[in-house]
Structure formats: C-alpha cells, structure tokens
C-alpha positions as a LaTeX table, in Angstrom:
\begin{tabular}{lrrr}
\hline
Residue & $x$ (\AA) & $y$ (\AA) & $z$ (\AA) \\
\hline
Unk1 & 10.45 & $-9.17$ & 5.26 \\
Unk2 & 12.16 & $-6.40$ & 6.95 \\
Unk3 & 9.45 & $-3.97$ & 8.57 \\
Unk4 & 6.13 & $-3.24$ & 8.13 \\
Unk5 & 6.78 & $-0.34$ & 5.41 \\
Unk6 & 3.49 & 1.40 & 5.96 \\
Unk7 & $-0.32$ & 0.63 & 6.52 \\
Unk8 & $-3.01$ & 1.60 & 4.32 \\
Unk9 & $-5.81$ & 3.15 & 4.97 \\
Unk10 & $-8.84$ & 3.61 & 2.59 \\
Unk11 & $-10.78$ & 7.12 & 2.74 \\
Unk12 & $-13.75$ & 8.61 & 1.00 \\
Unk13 & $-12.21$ & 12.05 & 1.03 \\
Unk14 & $-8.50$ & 12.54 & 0.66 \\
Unk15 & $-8.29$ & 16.26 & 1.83 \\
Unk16 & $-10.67$ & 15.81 & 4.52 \\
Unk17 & $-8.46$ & 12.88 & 5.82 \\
Unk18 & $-5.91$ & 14.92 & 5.56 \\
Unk19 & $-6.99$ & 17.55 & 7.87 \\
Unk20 & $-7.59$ & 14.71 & 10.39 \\
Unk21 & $-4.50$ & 13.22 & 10.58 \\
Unk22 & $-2.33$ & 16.68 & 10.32 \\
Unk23 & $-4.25$ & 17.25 & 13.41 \\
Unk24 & $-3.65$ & 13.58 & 14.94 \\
Unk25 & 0.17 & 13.72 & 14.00 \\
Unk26 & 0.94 & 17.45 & 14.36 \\
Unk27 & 2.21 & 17.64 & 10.83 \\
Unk28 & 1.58 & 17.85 & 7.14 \\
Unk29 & 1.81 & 15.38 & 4.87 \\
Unk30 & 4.95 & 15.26 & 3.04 \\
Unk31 & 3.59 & 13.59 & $-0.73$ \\
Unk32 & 0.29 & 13.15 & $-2.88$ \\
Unk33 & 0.39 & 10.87 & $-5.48$ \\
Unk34 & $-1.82$ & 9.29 & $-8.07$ \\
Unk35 & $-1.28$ & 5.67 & $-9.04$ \\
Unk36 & $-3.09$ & 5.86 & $-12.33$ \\
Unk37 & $-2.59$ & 1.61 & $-12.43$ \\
Unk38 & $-4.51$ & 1.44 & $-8.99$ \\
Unk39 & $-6.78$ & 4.01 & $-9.59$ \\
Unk40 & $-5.87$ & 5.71 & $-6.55$ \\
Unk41 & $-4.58$ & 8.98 & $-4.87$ \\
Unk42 & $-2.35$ & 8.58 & $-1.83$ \\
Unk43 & $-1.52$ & 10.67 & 1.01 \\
Unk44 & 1.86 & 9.77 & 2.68 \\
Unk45 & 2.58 & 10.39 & 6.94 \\
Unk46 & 5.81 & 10.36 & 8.39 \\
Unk47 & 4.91 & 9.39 & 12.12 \\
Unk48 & 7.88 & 8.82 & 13.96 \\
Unk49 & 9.54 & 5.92 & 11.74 \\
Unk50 & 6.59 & 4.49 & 10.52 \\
Unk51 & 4.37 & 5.78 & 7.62 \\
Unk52 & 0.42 & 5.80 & 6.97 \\
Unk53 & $-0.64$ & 5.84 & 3.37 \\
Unk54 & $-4.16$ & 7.42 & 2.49 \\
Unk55 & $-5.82$ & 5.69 & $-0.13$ \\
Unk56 & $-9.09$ & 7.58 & $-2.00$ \\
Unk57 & $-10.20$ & 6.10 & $-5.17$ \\
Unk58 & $-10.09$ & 7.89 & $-8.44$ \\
Unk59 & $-12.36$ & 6.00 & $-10.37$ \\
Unk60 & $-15.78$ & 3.88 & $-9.28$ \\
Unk61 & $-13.97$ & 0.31 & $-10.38$ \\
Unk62 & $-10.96$ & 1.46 & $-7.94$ \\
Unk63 & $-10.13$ & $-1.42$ & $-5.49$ \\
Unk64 & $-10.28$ & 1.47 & $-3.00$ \\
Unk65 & $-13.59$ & 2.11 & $-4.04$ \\
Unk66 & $-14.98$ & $-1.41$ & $-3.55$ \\
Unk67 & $-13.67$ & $-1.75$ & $-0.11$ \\
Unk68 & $-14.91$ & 1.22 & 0.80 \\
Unk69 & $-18.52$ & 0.52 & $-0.62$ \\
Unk70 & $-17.74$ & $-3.31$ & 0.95 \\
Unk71 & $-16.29$ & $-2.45$ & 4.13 \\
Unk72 & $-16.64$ & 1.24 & 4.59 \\
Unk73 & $-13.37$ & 3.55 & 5.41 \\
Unk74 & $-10.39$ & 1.99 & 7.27 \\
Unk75 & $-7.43$ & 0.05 & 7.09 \\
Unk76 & $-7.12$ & $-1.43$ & 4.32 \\
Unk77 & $-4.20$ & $-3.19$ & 3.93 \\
Unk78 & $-0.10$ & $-3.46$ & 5.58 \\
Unk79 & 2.56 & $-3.25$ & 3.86 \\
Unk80 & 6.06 & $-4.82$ & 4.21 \\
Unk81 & 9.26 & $-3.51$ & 2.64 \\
Unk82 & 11.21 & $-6.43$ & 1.52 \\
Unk83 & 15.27 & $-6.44$ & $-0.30$ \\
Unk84 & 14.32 & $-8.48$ & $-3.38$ \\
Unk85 & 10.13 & $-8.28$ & $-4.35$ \\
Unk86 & 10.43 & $-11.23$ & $-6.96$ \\
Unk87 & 12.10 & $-13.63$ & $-4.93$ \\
Unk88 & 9.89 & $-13.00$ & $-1.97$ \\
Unk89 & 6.98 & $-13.33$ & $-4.52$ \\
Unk90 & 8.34 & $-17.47$ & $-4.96$ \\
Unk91 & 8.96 & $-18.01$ & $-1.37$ \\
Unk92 & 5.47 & $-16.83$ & $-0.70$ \\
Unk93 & 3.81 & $-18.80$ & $-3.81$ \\
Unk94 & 5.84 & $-22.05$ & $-2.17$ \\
Unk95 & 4.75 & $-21.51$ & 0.91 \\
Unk96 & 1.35 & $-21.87$ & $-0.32$ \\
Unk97 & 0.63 & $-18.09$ & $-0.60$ \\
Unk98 & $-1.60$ & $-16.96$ & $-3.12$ \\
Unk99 & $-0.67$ & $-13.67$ & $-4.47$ \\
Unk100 & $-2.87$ & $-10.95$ & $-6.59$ \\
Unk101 & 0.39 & $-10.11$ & $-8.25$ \\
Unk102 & 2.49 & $-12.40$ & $-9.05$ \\
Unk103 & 4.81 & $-9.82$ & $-10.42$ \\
Unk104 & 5.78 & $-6.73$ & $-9.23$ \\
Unk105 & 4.35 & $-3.15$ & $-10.68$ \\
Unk106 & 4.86 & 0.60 & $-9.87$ \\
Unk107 & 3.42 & 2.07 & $-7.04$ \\
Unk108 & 3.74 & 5.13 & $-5.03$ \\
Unk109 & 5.94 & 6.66 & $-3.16$ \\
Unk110 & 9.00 & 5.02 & $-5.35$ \\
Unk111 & 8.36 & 1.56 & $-4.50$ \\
Unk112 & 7.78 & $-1.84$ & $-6.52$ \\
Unk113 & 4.33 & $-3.37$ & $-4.76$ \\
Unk114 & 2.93 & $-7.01$ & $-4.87$ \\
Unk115 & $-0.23$ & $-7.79$ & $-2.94$ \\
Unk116 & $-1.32$ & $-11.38$ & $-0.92$ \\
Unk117 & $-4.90$ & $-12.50$ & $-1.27$ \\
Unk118 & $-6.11$ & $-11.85$ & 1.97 \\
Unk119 & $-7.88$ & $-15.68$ & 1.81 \\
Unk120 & $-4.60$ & $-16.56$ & 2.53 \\
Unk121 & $-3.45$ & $-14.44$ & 5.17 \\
Unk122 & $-6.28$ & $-14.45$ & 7.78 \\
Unk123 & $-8.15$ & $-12.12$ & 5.80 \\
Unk124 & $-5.45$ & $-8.72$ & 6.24 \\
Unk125 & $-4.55$ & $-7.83$ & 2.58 \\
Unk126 & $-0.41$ & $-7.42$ & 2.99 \\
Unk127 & 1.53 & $-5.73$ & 0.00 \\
Unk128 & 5.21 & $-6.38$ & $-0.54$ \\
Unk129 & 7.31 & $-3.35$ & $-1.29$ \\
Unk130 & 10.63 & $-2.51$ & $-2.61$ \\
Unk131 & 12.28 & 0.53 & $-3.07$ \\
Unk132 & 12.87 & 0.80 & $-6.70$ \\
Unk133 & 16.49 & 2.41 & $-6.49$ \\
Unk134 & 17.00 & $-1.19$ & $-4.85$ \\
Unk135 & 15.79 & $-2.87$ & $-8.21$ \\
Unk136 & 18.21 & $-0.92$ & $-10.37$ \\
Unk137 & 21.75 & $-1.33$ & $-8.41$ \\
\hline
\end{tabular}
C-alpha cells in the first residue's frame, strides 16, 4: 500500500455536506459522481494532498444507506491506493484477510476498488484502490 488514497465519509444529504465542507476547506468540490454498482453518489475534496470522498446513498439497499441507518453519518471507510489491486487482493487473502471483493470493480473517481471485511481489520472497513490508467499500461 502506498498512501491512504482518501477516507470516506457517509452522509444523509450530499449537497448539504457539501456546503459544510466548502466552508471547512475553503473550496468547492472538484467532482460528483454516481456509482450506479454501489448505489452511491460521491462528492470528491482536494485538501491539501489528501482527498475526502462523500458518500450519500441512491437507493434504500445502498451499503451507504445501511450504515447510515446502522451507525448514523460518519466515516465510513479508508481507502488505500495500491500499484497492482489483484495482487494485493492475494497477499491480503494469505495473510488471512477476508475481503468483500475478491476482485476488483469500477468505482469513482477513475479508480479500480476492493473492500476488507472490517471483522478482519479491527472493525475500519479499508478499500484498495488503483488508478485504472495503471491497469491498462
């Protein structure tokens, strides 16, 4: 793993978030997305080098929307960017990791995502990223 990539955070209201953290960073945010596979919209921060991701569900069987009904609004999960998704996905799995995905899909913001079960990672869901123009060279 290279660097945390971004951190996730789940919100009821997407443009109401918004407002709150244009106000906390001093800036917009520079991409909305949907993930249709996720059932999700995403709002992307720059702040300084790192990035927050806004996460509102789109549907009631979202994952968003069952951690927010679970747990409320928060963070919700931190990402990693990694060089090579799949092979990180084996290391993990033989290091006794168990993973949601055990192969990669689409997700925002150009990336390739796999997520840990947080039962095995001290209960902090971590996603695996990698840029897709990575996956194609």
């Amino acid at each position: 793993m290279k660097k945390i990539e971004h951190i996730g955070i789940a919100v009821k209201d997407i443009e109401a978030s918004n407002d709150v953290f244009k106000a906390l960073f001093g800036k917009q945010h520079y991409k909305i997305e949907d993930v249709e596979s996720e059932n999700v919209k995403t709002s992307f921060f720059k702040c300084g080098p790192n990035k927050i991701e806004l996460l509102q569900a789109t549907s009631d069987d979202s994952p968003i929307a069952k951690y927010i009904e679970k747990k409320g609004e928060g963070i919700h999960h931190i990402a990693f960017a990694v060089d090579d998704i799949i092979s990180e996905i084996e290391r993990l799995e033989k290091q006794g990791f168990r993973m949601i995905h055990k192969t990669p899909k689409k997700g925002a913001d150009n990336k390739l995502i796999a997520f840990l079960h947080p039962k095995s990672t001290n209960g902090v869901l971590v996603e695996l990223c990698q840029d897709i123009k990575d996956e194609l060279n």
